[in-house]
mmCIF file of C-alpha atoms in Angstrom:
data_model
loop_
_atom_site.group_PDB
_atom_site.id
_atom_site.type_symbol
_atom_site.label_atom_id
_atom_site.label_comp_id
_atom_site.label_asym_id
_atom_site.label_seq_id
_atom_site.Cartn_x
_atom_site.Cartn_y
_atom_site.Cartn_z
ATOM 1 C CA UNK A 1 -8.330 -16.279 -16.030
ATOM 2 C CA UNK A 2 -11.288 -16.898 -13.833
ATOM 3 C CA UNK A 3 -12.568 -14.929 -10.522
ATOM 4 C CA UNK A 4 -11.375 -15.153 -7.043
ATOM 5 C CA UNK A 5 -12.801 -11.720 -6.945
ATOM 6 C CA UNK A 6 -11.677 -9.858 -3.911
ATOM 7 C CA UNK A 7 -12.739 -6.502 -3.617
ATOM 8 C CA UNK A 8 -9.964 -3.161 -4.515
ATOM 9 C CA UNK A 9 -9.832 -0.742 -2.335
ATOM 10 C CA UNK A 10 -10.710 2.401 -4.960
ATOM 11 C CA UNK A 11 -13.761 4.332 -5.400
ATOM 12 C CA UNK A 12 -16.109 4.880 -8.177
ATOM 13 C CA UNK A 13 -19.020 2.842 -6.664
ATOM 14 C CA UNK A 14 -21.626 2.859 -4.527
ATOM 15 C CA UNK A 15 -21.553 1.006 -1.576
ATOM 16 C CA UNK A 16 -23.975 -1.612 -1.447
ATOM 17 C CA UNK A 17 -22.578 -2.528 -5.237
ATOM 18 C CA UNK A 18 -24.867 -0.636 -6.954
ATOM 19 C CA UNK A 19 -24.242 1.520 -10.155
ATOM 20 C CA UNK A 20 -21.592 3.591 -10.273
ATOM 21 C CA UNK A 21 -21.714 7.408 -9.839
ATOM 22 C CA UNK A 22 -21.219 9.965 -13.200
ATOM 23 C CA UNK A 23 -18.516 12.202 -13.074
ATOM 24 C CA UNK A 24 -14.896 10.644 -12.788
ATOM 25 C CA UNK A 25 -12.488 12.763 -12.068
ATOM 26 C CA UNK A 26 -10.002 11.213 -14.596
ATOM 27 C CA UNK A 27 -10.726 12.486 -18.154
ATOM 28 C CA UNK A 28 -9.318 11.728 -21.313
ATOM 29 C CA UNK A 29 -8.005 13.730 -24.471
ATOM 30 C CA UNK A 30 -9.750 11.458 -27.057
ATOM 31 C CA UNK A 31 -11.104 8.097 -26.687
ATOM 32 C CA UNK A 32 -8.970 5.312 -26.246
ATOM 33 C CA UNK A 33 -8.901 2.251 -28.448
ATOM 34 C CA UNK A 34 -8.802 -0.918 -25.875
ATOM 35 C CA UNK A 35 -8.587 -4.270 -27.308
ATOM 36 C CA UNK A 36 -9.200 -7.438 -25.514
ATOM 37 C CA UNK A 37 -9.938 -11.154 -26.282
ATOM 38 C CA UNK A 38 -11.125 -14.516 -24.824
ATOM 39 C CA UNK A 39 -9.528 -14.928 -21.266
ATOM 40 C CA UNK A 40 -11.291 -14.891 -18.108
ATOM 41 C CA UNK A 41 -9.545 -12.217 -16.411
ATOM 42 C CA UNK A 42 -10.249 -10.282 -19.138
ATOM 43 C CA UNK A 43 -14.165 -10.300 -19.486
ATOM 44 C CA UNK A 44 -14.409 -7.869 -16.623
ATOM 45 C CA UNK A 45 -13.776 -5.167 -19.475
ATOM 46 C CA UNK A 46 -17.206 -6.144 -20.918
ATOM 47 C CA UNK A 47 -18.309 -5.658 -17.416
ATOM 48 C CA UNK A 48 -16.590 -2.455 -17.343
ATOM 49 C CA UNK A 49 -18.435 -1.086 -20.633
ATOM 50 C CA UNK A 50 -21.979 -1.932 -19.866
ATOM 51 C CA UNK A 51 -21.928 -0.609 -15.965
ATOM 52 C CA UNK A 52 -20.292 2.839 -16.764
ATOM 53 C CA UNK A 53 -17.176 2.421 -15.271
ATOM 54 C CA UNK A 54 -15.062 4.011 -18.166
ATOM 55 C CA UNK A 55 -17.698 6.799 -18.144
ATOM 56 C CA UNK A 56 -17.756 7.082 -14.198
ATOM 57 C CA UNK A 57 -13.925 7.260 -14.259
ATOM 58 C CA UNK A 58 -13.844 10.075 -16.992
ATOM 59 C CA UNK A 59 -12.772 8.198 -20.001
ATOM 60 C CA UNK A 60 -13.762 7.861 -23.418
ATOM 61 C CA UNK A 61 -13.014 4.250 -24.335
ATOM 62 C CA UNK A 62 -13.914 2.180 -27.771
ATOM 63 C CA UNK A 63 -13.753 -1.371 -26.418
ATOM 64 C CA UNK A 64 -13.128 -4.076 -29.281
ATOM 65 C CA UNK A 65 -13.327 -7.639 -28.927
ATOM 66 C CA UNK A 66 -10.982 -9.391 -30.966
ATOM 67 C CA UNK A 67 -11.651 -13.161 -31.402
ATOM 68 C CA UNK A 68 -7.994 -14.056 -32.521
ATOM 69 C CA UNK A 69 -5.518 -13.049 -29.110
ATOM 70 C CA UNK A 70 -2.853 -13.243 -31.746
ATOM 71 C CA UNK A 71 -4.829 -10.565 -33.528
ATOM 72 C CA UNK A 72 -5.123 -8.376 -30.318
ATOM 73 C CA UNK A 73 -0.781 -8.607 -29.954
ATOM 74 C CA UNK A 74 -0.386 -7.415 -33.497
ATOM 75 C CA UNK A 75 -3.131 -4.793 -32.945
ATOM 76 C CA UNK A 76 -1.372 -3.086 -30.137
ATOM 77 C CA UNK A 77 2.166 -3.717 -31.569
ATOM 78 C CA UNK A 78 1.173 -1.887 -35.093
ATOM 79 C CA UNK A 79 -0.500 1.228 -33.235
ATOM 80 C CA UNK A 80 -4.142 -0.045 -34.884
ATOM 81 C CA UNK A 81 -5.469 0.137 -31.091
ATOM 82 C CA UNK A 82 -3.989 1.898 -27.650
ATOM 83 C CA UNK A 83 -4.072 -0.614 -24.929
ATOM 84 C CA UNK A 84 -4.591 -4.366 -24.743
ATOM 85 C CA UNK A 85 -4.819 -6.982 -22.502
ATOM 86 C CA UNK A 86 -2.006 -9.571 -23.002
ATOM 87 C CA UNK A 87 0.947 -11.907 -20.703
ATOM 88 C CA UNK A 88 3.694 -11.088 -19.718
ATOM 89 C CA UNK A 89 5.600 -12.891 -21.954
ATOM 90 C CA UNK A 90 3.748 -11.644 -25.078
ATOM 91 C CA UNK A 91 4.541 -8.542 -24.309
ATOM 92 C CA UNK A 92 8.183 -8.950 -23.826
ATOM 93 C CA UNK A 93 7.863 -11.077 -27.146
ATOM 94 C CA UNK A 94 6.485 -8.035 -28.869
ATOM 95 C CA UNK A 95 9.344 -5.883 -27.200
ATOM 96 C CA UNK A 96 11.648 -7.965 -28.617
ATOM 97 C CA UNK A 97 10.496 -7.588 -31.672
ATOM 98 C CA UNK A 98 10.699 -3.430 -31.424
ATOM 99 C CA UNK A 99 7.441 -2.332 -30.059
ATOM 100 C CA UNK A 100 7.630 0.070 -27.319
ATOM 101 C CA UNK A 101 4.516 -0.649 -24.708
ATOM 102 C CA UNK A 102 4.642 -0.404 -21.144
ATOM 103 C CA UNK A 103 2.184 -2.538 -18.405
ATOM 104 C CA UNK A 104 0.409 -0.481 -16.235
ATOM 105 C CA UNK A 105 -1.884 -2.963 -14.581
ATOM 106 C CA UNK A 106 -1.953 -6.726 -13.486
ATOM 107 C CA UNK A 107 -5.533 -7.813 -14.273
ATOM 108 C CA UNK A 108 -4.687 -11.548 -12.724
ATOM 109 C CA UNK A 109 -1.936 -14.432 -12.144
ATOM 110 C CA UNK A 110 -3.181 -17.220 -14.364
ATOM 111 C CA UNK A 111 -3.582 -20.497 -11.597
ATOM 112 C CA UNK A 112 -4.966 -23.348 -13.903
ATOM 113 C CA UNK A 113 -6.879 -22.139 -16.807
ATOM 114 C CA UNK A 114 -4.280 -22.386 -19.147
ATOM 115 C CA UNK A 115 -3.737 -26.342 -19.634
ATOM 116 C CA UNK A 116 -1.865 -29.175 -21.613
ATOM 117 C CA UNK A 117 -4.606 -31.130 -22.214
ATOM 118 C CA UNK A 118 -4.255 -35.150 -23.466
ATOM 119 C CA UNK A 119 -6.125 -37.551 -24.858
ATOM 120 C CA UNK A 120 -6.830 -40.931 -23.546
ATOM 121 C CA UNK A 121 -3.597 -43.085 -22.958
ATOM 122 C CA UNK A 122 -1.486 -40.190 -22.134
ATOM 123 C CA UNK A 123 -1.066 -39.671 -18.749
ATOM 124 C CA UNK A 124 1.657 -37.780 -17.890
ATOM 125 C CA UNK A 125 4.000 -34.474 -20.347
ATOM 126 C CA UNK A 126 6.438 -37.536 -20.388
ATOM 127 C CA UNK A 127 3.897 -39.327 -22.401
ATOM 128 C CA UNK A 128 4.225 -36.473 -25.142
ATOM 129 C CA UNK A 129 7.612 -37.966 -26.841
ATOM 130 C CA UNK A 130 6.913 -38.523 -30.445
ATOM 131 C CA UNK A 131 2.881 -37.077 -30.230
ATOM 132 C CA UNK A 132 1.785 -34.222 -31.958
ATOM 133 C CA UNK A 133 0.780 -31.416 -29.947
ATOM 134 C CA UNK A 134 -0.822 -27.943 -30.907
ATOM 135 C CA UNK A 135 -1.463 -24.440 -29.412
ATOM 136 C CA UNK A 136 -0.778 -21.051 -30.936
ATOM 137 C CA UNK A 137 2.518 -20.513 -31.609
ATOM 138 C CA UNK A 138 4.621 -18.085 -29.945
ATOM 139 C CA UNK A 139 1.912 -17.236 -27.202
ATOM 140 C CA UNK A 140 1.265 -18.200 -23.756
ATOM 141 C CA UNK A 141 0.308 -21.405 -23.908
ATOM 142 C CA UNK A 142 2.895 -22.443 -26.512
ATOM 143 C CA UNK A 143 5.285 -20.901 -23.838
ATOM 144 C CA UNK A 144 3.396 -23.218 -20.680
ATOM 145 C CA UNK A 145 4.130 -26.194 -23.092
ATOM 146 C CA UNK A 146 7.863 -25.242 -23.272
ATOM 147 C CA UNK A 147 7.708 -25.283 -19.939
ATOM 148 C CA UNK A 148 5.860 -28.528 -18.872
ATOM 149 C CA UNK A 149 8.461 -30.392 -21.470
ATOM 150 C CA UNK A 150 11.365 -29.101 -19.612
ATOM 151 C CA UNK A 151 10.245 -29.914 -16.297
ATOM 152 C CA UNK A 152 10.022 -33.554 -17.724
ATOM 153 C CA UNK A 153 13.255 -33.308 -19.656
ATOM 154 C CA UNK A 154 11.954 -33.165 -22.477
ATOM 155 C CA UNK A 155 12.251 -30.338 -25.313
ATOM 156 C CA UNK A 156 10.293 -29.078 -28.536
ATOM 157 C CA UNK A 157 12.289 -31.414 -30.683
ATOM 158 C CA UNK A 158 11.000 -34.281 -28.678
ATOM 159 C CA UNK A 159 7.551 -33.701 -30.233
ATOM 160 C CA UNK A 160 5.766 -32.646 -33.262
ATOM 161 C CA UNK A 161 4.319 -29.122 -32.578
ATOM 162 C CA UNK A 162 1.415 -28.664 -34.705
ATOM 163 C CA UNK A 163 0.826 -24.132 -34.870
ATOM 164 C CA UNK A 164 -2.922 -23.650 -34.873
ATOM 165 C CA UNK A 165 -4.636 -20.448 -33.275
ATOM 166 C CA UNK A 166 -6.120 -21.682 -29.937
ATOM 167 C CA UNK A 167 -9.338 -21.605 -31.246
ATOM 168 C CA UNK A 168 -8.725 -24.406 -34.131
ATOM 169 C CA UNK A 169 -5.930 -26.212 -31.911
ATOM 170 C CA UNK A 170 -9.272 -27.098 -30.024
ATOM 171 C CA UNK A 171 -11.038 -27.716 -32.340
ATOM 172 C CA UNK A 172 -8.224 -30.209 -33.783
ATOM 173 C CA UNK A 173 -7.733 -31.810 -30.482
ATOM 174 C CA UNK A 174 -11.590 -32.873 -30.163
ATOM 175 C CA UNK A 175 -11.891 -34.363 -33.535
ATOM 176 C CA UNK A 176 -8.275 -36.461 -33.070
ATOM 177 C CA UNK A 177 -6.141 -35.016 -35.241
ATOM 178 C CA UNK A 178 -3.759 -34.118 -32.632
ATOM 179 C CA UNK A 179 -2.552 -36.115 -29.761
ATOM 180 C CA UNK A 180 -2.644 -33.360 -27.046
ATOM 181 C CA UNK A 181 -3.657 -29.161 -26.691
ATOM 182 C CA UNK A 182 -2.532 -26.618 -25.243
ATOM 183 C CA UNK A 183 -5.693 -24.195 -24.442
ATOM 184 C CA UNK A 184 -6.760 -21.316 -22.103
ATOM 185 C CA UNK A 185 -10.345 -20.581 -20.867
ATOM 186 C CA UNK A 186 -12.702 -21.090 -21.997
ATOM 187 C CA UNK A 187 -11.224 -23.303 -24.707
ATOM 188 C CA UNK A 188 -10.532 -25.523 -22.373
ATOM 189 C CA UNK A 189 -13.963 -26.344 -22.143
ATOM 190 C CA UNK A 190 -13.823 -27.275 -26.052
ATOM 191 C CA UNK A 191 -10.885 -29.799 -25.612
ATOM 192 C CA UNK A 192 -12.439 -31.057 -22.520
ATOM 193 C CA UNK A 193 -15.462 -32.155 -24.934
ATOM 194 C CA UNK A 194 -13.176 -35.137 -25.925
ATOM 195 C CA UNK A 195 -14.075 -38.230 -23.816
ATOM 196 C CA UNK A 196 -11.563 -39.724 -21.586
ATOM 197 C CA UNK A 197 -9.316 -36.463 -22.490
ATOM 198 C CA UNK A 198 -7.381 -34.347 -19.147
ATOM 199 C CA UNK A 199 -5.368 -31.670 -18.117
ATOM 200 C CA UNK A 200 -1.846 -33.391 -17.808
ATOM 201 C CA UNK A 201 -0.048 -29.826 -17.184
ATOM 202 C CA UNK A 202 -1.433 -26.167 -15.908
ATOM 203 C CA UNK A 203 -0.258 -22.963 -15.070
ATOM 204 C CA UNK A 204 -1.088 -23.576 -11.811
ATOM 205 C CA UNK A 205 2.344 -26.286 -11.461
ATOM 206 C CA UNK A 206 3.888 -22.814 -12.715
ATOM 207 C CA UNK A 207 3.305 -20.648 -9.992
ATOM 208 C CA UNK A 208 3.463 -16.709 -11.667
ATOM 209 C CA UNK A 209 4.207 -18.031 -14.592
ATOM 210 C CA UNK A 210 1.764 -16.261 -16.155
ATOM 211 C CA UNK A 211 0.618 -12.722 -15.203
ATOM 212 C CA UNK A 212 -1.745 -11.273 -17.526
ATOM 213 C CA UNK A 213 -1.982 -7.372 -17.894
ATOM 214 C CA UNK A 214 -3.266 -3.972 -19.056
ATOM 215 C CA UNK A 215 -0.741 -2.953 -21.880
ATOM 216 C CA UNK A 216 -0.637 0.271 -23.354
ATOM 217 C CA UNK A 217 1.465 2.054 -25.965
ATOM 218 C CA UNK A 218 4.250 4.254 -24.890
ATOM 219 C CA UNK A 219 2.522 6.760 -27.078
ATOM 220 C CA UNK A 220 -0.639 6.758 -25.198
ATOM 221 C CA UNK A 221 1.461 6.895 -21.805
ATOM 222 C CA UNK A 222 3.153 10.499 -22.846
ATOM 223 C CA UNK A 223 0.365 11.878 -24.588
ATOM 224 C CA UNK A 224 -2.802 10.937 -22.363
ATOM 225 C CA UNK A 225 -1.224 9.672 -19.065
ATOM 226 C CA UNK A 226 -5.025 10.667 -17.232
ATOM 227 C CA UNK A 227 -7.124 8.526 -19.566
ATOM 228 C CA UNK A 228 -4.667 5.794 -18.442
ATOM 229 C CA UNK A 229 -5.483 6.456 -14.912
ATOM 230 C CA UNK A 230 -9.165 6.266 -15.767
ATOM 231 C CA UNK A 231 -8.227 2.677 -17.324
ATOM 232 C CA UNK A 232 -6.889 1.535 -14.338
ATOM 233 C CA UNK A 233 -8.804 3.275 -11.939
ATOM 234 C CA UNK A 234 -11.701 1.861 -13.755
ATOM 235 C CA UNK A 235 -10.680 -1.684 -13.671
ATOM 236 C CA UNK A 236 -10.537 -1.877 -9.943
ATOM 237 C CA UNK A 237 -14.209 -0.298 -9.475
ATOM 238 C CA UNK A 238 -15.281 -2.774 -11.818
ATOM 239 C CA UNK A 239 -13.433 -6.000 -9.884
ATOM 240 C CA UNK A 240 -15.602 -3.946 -6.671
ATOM 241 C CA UNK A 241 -18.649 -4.144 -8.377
ATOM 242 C CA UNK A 242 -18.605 -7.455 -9.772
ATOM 243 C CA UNK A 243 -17.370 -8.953 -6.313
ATOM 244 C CA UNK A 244 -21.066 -7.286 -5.024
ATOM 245 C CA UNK A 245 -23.041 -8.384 -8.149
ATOM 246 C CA UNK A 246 -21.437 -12.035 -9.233
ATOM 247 C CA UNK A 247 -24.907 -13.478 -10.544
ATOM 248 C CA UNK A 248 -25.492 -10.734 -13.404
ATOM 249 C CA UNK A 249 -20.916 -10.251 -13.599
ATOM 250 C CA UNK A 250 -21.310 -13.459 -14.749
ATOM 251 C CA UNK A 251 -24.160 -13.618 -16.769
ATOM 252 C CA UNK A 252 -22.047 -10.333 -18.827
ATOM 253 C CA UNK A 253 -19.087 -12.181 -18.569
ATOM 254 C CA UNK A 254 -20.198 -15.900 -19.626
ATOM 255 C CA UNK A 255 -22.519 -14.198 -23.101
ATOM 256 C CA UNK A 256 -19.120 -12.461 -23.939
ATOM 257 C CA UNK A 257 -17.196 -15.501 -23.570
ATOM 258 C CA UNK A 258 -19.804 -17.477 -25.611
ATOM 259 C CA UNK A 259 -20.451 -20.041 -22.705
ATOM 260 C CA UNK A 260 -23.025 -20.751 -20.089
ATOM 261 C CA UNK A 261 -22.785 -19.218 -16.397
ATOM 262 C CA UNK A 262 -22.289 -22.754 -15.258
ATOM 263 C CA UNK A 263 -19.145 -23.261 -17.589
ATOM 264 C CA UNK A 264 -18.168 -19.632 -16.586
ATOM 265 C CA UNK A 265 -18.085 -20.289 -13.078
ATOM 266 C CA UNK A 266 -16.021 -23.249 -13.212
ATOM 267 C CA UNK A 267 -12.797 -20.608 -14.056
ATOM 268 C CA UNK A 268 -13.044 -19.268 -11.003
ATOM 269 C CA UNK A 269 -10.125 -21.432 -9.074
ATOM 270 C CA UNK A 270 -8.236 -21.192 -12.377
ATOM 271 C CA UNK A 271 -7.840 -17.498 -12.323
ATOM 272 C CA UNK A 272 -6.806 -14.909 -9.550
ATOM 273 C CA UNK A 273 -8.041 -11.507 -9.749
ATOM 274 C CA UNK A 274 -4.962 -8.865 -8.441
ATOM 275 C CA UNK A 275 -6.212 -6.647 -5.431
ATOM 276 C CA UNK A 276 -4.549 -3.197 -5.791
ATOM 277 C CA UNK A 277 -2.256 -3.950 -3.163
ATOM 278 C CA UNK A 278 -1.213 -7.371 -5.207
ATOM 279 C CA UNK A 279 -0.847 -5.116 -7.851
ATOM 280 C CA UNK A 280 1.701 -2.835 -5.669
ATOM 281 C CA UNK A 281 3.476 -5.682 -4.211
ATOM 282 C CA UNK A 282 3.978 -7.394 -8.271
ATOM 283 C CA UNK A 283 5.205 -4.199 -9.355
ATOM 284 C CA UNK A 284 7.862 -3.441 -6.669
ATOM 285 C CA UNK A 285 11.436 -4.256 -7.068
ATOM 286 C CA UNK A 286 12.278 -7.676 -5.763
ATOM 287 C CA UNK A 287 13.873 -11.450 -6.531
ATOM 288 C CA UNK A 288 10.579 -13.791 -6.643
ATOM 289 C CA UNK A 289 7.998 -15.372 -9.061
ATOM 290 C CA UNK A 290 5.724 -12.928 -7.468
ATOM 291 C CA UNK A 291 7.472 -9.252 -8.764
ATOM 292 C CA UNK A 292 7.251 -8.853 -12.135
ATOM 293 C CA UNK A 293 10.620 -7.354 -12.218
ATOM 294 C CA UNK A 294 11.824 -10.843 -11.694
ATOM 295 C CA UNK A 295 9.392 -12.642 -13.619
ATOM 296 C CA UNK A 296 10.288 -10.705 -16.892
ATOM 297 C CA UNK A 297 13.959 -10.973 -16.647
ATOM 298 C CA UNK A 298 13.395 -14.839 -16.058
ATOM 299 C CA UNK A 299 10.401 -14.750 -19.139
ATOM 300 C CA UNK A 300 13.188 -12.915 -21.307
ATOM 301 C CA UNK A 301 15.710 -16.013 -20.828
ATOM 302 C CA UNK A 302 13.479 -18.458 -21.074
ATOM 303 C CA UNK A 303 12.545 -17.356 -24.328
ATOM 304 C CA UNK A 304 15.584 -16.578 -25.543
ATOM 305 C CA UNK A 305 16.692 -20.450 -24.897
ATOM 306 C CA UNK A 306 13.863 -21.905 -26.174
ATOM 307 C CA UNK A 307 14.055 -19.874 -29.737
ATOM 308 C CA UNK A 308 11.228 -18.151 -29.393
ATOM 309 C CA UNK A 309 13.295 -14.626 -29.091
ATOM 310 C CA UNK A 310 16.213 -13.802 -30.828
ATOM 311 C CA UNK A 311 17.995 -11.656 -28.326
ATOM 312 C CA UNK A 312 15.867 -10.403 -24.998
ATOM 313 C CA UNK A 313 14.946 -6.824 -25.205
ATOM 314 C CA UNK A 314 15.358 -4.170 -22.713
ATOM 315 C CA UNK A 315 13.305 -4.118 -19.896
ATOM 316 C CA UNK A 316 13.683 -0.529 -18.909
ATOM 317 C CA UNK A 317 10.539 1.418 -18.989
ATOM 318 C CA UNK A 318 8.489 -1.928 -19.390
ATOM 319 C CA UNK A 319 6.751 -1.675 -16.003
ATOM 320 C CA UNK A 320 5.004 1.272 -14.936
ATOM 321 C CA UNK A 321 3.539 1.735 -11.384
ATOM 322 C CA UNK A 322 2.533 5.140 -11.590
ATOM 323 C CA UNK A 323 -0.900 4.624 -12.036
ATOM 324 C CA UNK A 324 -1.519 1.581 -9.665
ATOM 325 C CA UNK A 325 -0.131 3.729 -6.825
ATOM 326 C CA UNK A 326 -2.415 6.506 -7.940
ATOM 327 C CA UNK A 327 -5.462 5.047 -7.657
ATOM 328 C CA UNK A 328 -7.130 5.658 -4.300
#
């Protein structure tokens, strides 16, 4: 989820965007294990790691990069690693399925870098009746697919869904053997290496859709609630700094992601980076796309219908504010 990279109002930083200052007063029990994988709202954590900001916020934090996002779900959900990065709907997919974590932060709204991409002669999600189409099952995009076929009247059963992790659903796409993808950042720039092939769908005809978030374990929450602060109060000193400094952000950012600045900069419209008070207004109570409230009660039935759920879980303790309306 790319960069419209407004600056938070928090501290941590210099100024003029320079490095930030030792000495957070946030600090942490014992490091915290934070997982995170190939989106673009989510390379700001490399960002994070290599300027000081966990340091500068009083945290102790092992960052791991986990090439699978699949990988990264199971990772939280087992207790192998303390907070991830993930969707909304992943999450309440892993709730439903008894893991107890609770979202602390919205990184970004996803607004176009997650796409149904087709290949030449299909023009339109209506085209998709009797193709084969593949994304990771179970995840976001798998859920934006679900979604595009509705909207066309269309359902899973109308197509052959071919599983593959996003990766090798790419990878599949480009060399034919499936008929359309459904990618995020920066695979879509893999898919996209098919001639003639497009974006027919995108999170962006899905309008907060898909939040993406800083997840943590429930465990982590009770036990170290201040090195959770310094996450989060990290983050936004971070989205300050790299609003200042976009030429080396994205020179971290685009080496992490495995792509070149140019390709990295062309997520920018696709991805909006959450202000702090975004973040306040998502979290509060309320009965649009835009509170997450909402959105996850909505998520929850939608998945439910579709088969991807059993039974929806319980949303109660799911969304935590506390440290959004702490930071300063």
């Amino acid at each position: 989820m790319s960069v419209v990279l407004v600056a938070a109002a928090c501290g941590g930083s210099d100024d003029d965007g320079g490095e930030p200052a030792a000495g957070g007063s946030t600090g942490a029990a014992a490091p915290i294990t934070l997982s995170f994988s190939a989106w673009p709202g989510w390379f700001p954590w490399q960002v994070a790691e290599e300027k000081g900001f966990f340091e500068a916020n009083g945290v102790e934090v092992d960052l791991k990069y986990f090439d699978s996002y699949t990988d990264s779900l199971n990772a939280l959900a087992t207790g192998n690693v303390d907070a991830n990065t993930q969707t909304l709907n992943d999450t309440i997919a892993s709730a439903a399925g008894g893991a107890e974590e609770v979202i602390v932060l919205t990184n970004d709204n996803s607004t176009g870098n997650d796409q149904i991409i087709a290949a030449p002669g299909i023009n339109s999600v209506a085209d998709l009746k009797g193709k084969t189409v593949a994304a990771e099952q179970g995840t976001v995009d798998h859920y934006l697919l679900l979604l595009a076929l509705q909207k066309a009247g269309l359902t899973e059963s109308d197509i052959t869904f071919q599983p593959l992790l996003t990766d090798a659903a790419a990878a599949a796409f480009v060399a034919g053997q499936v008929d359309a993808v459904g990618v995020f950042a920066p695979f879509t720039t893999t898919a996209l290496e098919l001639p003639g092939s497009k974006p027919i769908a995108t999170s962006a005809d899905f309008p907060g859709a898909i939040p993406d978030h800083l997840v943590v374990s429930k465990e982590l929450v009770e036990k170290n609630p201040a090195g959770v602060q310094g996450l989060v109060n990290a983050w936004f000193d971070t989205i300050e700094w790299i609003t200042a400094n976009k030429d080396e952000a994205y020179e971290i950012m685009a080496k992490r992601a495995g792509v070149s600045v140019e390709d990295y900069a062309t997520y920018d419209e696709g991805t909006t980076i959450f202000t702090l008070e975004q973040n306040l207004e998502a979290f509060a109570p309320g009965t649009t796309d835009a509170h997450l409230d909402f959105q996850a009660e909505k998520i929850s039935e939608f998945l439910v219908s579709t088969g991807l759920i059993d039974e929806a879980p319980a949303l109660d303790g799911l969304l935590d504010d506390t440290f959004v309306k702490a930071v300063k």
